[in-house]
Coordinates of C-alpha atoms and ligand atoms in Angstrom, one line a residue:
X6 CA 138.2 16.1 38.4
X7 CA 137.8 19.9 38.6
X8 CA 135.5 21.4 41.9
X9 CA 134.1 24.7 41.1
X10 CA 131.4 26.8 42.5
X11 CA 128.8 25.2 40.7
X12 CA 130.0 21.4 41.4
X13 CA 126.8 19.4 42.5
X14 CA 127.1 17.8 46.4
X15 CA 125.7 14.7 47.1
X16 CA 126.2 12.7 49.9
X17 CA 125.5 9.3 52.6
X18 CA 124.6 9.9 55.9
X19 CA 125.0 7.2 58.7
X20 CA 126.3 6.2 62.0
X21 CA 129.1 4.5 61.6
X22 CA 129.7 5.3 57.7
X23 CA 133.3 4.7 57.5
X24 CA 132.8 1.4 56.0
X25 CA 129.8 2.4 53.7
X26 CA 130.9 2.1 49.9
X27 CA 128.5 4.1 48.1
X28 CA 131.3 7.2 48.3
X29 CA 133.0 5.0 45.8
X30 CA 130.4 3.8 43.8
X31 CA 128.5 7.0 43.6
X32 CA 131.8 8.8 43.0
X33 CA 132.8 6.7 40.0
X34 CA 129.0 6.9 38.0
X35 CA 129.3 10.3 38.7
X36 CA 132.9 10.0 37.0
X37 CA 131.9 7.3 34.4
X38 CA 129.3 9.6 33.1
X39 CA 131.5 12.8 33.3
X40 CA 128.9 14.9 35.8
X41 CA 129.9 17.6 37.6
X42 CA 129.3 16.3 41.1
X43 CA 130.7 14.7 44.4
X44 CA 129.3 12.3 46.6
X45 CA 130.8 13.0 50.5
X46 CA 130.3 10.7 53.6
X47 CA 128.6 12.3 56.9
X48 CA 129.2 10.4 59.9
X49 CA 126.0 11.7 62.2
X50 CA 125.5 10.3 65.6
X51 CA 122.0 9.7 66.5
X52 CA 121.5 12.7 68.1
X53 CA 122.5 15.2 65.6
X54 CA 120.2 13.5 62.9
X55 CA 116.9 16.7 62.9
X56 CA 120.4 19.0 62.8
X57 CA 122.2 17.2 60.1
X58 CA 119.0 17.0 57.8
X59 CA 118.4 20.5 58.4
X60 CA 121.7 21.5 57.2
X61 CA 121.7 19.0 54.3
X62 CA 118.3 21.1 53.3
X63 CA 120.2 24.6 53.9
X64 CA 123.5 23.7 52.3
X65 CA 121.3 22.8 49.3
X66 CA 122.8 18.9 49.1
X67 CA 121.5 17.9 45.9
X68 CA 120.8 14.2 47.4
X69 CA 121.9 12.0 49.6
X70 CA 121.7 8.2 51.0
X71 CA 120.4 7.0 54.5
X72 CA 122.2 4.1 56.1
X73 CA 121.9 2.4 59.2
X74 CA 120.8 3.4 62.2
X75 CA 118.3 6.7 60.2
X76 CA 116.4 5.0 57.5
X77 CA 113.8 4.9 59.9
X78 CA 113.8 8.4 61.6
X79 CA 114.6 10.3 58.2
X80 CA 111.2 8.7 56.6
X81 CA 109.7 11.4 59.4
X82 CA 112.0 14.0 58.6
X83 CA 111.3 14.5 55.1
X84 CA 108.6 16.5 53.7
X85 CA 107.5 13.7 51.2
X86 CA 107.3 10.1 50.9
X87 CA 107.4 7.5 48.0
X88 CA 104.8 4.5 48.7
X89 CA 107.6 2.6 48.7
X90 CA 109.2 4.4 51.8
X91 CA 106.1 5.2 52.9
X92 CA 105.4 1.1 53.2
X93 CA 108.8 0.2 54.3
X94 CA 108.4 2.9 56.9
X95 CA 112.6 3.6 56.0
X96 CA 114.2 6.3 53.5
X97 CA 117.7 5.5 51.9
X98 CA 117.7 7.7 49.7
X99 CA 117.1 11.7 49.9
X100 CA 116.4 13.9 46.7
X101 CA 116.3 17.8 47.3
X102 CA 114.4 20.0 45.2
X103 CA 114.6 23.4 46.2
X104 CA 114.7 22.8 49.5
X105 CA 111.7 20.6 49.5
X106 CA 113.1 16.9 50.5
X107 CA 111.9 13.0 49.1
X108 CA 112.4 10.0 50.7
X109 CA 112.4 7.1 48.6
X110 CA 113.4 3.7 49.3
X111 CA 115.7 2.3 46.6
X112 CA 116.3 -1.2 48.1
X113 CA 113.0 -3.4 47.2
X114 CA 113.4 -1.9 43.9
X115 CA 117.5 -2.7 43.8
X116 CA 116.9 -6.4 45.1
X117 CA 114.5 -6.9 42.3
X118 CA 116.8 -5.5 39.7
X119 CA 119.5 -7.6 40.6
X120 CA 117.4 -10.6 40.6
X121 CA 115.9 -9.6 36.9
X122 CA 119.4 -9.1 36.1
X123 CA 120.3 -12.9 36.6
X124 CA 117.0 -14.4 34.8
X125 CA 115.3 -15.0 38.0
X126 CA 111.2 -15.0 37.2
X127 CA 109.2 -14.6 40.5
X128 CA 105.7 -15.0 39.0
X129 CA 103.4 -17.5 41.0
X130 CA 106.2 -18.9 42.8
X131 CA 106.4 -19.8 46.4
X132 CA 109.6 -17.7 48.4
X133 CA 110.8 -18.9 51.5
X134 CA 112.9 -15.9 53.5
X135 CA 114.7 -16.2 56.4
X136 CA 114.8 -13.2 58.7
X137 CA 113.2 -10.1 59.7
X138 CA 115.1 -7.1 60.2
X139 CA 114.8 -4.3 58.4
X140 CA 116.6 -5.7 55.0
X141 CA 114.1 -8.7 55.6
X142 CA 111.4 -5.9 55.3
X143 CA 112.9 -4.5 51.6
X144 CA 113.2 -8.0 50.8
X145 CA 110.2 -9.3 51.4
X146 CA 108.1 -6.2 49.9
X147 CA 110.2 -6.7 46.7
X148 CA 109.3 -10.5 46.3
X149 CA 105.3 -10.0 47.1
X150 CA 106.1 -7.0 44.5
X151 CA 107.9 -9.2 42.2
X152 CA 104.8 -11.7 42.2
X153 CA 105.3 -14.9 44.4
X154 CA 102.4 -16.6 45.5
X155 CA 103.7 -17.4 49.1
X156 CA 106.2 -15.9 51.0
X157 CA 106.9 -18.2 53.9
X158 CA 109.3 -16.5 56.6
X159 CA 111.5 -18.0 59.1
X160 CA 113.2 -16.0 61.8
X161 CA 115.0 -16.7 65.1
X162 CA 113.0 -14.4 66.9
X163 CA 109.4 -15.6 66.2
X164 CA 107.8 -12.3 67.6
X165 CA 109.2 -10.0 65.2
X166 CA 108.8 -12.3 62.7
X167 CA 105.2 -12.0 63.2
X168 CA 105.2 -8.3 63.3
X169 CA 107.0 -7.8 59.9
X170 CA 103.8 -10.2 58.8
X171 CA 101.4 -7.9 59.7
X172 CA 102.7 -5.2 57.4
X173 CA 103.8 -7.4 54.5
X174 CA 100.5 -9.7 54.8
X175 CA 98.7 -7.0 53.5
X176 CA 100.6 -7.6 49.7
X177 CA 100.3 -11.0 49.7
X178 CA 99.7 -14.5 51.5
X179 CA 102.5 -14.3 53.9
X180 CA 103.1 -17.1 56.6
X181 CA 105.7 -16.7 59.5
X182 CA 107.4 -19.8 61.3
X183 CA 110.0 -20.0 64.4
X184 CA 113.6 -21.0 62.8
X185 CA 113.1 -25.2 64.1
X186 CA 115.0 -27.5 61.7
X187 CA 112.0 -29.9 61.1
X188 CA 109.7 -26.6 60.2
X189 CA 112.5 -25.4 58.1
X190 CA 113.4 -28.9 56.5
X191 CA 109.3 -28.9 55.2
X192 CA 109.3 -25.9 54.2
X193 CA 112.6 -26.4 51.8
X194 CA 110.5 -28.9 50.6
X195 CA 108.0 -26.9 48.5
X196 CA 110.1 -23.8 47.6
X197 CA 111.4 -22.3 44.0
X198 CA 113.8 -19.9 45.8
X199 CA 115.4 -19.0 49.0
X200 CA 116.5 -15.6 50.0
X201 CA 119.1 -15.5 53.4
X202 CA 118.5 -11.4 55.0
X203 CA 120.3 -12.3 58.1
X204 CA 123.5 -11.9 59.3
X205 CA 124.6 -15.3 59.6
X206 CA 127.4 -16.4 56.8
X207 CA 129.2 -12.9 57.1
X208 CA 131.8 -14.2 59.8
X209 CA 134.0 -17.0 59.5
X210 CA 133.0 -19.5 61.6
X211 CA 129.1 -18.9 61.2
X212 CA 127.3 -21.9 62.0
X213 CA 124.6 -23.1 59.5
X214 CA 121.2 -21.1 59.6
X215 CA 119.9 -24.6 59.0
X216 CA 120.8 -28.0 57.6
X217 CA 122.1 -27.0 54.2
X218 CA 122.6 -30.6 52.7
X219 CA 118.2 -29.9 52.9
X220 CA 118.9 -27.5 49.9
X221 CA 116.8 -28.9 47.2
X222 CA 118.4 -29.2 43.9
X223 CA 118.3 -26.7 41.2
X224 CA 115.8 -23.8 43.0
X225 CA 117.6 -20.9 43.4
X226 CA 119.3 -19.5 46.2
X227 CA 120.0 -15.9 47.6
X228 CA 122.3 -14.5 50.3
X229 CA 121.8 -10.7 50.3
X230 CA 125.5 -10.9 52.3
X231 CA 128.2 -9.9 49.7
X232 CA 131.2 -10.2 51.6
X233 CA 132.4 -13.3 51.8
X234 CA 131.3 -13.2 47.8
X235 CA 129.9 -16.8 48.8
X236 CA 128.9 -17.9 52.3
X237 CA 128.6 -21.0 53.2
X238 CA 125.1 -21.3 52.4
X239 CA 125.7 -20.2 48.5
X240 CA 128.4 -23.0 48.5
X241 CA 126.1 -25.6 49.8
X242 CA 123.4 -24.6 47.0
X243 CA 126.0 -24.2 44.5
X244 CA 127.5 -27.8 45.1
X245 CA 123.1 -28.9 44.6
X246 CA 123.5 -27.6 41.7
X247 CA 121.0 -24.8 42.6
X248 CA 121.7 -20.9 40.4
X249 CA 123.2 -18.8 43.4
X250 CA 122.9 -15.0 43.7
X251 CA 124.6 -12.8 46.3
X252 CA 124.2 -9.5 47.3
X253 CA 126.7 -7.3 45.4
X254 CA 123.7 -6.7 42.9
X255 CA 120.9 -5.7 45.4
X256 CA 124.0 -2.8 46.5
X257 CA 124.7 -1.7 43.4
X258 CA 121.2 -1.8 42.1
X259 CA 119.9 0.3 45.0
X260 CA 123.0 3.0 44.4
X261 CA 121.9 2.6 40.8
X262 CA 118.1 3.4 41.6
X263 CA 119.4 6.3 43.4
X264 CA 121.7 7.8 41.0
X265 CA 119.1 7.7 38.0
X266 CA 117.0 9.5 40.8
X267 CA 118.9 12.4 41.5
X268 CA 120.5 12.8 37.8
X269 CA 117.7 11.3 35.4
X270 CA 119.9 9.7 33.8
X271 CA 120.7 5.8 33.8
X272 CA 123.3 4.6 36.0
X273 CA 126.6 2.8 34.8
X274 CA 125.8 -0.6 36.4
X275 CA 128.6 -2.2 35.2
X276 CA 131.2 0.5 36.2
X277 CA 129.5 0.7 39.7
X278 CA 129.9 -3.1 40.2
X279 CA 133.5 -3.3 39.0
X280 CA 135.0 -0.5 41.2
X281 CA 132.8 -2.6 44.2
X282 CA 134.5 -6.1 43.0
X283 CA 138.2 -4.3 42.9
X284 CA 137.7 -2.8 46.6
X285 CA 135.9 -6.1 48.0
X286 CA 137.6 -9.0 46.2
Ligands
ATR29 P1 119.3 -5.8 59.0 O1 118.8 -4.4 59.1 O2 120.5 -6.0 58.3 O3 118.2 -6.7 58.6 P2 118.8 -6.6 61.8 O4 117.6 -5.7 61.8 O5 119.7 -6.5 62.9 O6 119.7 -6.2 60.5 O7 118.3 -8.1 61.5 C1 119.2 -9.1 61.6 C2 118.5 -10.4 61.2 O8 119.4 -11.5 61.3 C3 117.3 -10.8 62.2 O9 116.3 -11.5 61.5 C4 118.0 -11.7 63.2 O10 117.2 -12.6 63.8 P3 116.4 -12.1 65.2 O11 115.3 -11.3 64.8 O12 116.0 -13.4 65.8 O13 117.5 -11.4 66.0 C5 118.9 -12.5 62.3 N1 120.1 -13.1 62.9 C6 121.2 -12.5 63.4 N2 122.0 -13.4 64.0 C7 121.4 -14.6 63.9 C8 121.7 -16.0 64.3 N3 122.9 -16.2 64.9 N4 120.8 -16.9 64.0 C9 119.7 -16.7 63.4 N5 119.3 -15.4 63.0 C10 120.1 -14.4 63.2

């Protein structure tokens, strides 16, 4: 492509962001829909974060993402807030206008598209989640959002488990349980889908979160992890004969919510996924 003086800059910023993938995605809908723009990485230590968004603002950086560890310190950076940020108390995603800077938060509203995207209907159905970090948070918005009528929550740590309650039990009838394989193994019992937030399943070698031979057959199953493609929980549901869904559409769907943010104009999903599937698989 051809960078002149009026070439639009976008960018991500994060700490580490070497292994971030949005310069690729971005870069290609940018391409796929021939718009004059790039999309840069910024590596910003912790420390440097007020500075960096300052400069973002003075450079006149049309937009840019928020990864880990700023989602939460750039939602007090920005002059505005989306309810969605606002409520999720994070920002990925950065729009400037003039100098004046947006947070939104793109990732409740990607993990629902992904989901609508494969069929899934979340309307009066009862969600059982396990974990409660800050993708738990997105998650868990997203499915009171989408309409279940319980969202049961297992974590590890049971005190932050309750925390994240107290914020989400305020959209919805949310219940949160210690990770104990006879709690779990009842609560399997009466649930329409599963969605997996933690970490575990990412490294070889992972042991199970819980007994998956308990996977009920035919509900469906969610690992927001997208590399391995399928962890070892999505195997287990997939051999019950359960529909599996990992998280390769909750990324591009929140790049996607992004992009049609910044450009108004609606994102090349199925470009942004392939160039993802060529790199990752
Ligand atoms: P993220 O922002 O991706 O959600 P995080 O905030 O570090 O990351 O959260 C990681 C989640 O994975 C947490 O729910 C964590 O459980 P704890 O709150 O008990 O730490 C969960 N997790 C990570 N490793 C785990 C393991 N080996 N077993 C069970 N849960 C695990």
């Amino acid at each position: 492509m051809k960078i002149t003086g009026r070439t639009a800059v976008y960018g991500i910023i994060g700490y580490p962001v070497k292994h971030s993938l949005s310069p690729l995605m971005q870069t290609s809908a940018f391409q796929e829909l021939g718009l004059d723009a790039v999309y840069v990485p910024f590596e910003v230590p912790p420390e440097n974060l007020e500075d960096a968004v300052k400069g973002l603002r003075a450079l006149s950086v049309r937009g840019f993402n928020v990864t880990v560890p700023h989602k939460e310190k750039v939602a007090q950076l920005v002059d505005y807030l989306t309810e969605d940020a606002e409520i999720l108390g994070a920002v990925n995603t950065v729009k400037n206008e003039g100098g004046e800077l947006t947070g939104y938060n793109t990732d409740a509203e990607g993990f629902l598209r992904s989901l609508i995207e494969e069929g899934v209907e979340l309307e009066g159905k009862r969600a059982l989640m396990f974990g409660a970090g800050g993708a738990a948070r997105a998650v868990g918005y997203a499915l009171l959002k989408g309409g279940v009528k319980f969202l049961n929550i297992v974590n590890r740590s049971f005190s932050k488990a309750k925390k994240m309650a107290e914020i989400l039990g305020r959209r919805g009838n949310v219940l949160v349980y210690p990770l104990k394989e006879g709690t779990v193994e009842a609560l399997l019992k009466d649930a329409d889908i599963i969605v997996n937030t933690t970490s575990v399943g990412m490294k070889e070698g992972d042991p199970q979160l819980f007994d998956y031979s308990k996977i009920p057959s035919g509900i469906t199953v969610v690992d927001i992890i997208y590399n391995p493609p399928q962890t070892p929980l999505l195997k287990a549901a997939k051999e019950k004969g359960c529909k599996t869904i990992n998280g390769l559409g909750m990324l591009v769907h929140q790049g996607a919510v992004a992009f049609e943010i910044w450009t108004g104009k609606k994102a090349p999903v199925e470009k942004m996924k392939k160039v993802l599937e060529e790199e990752l698989y």
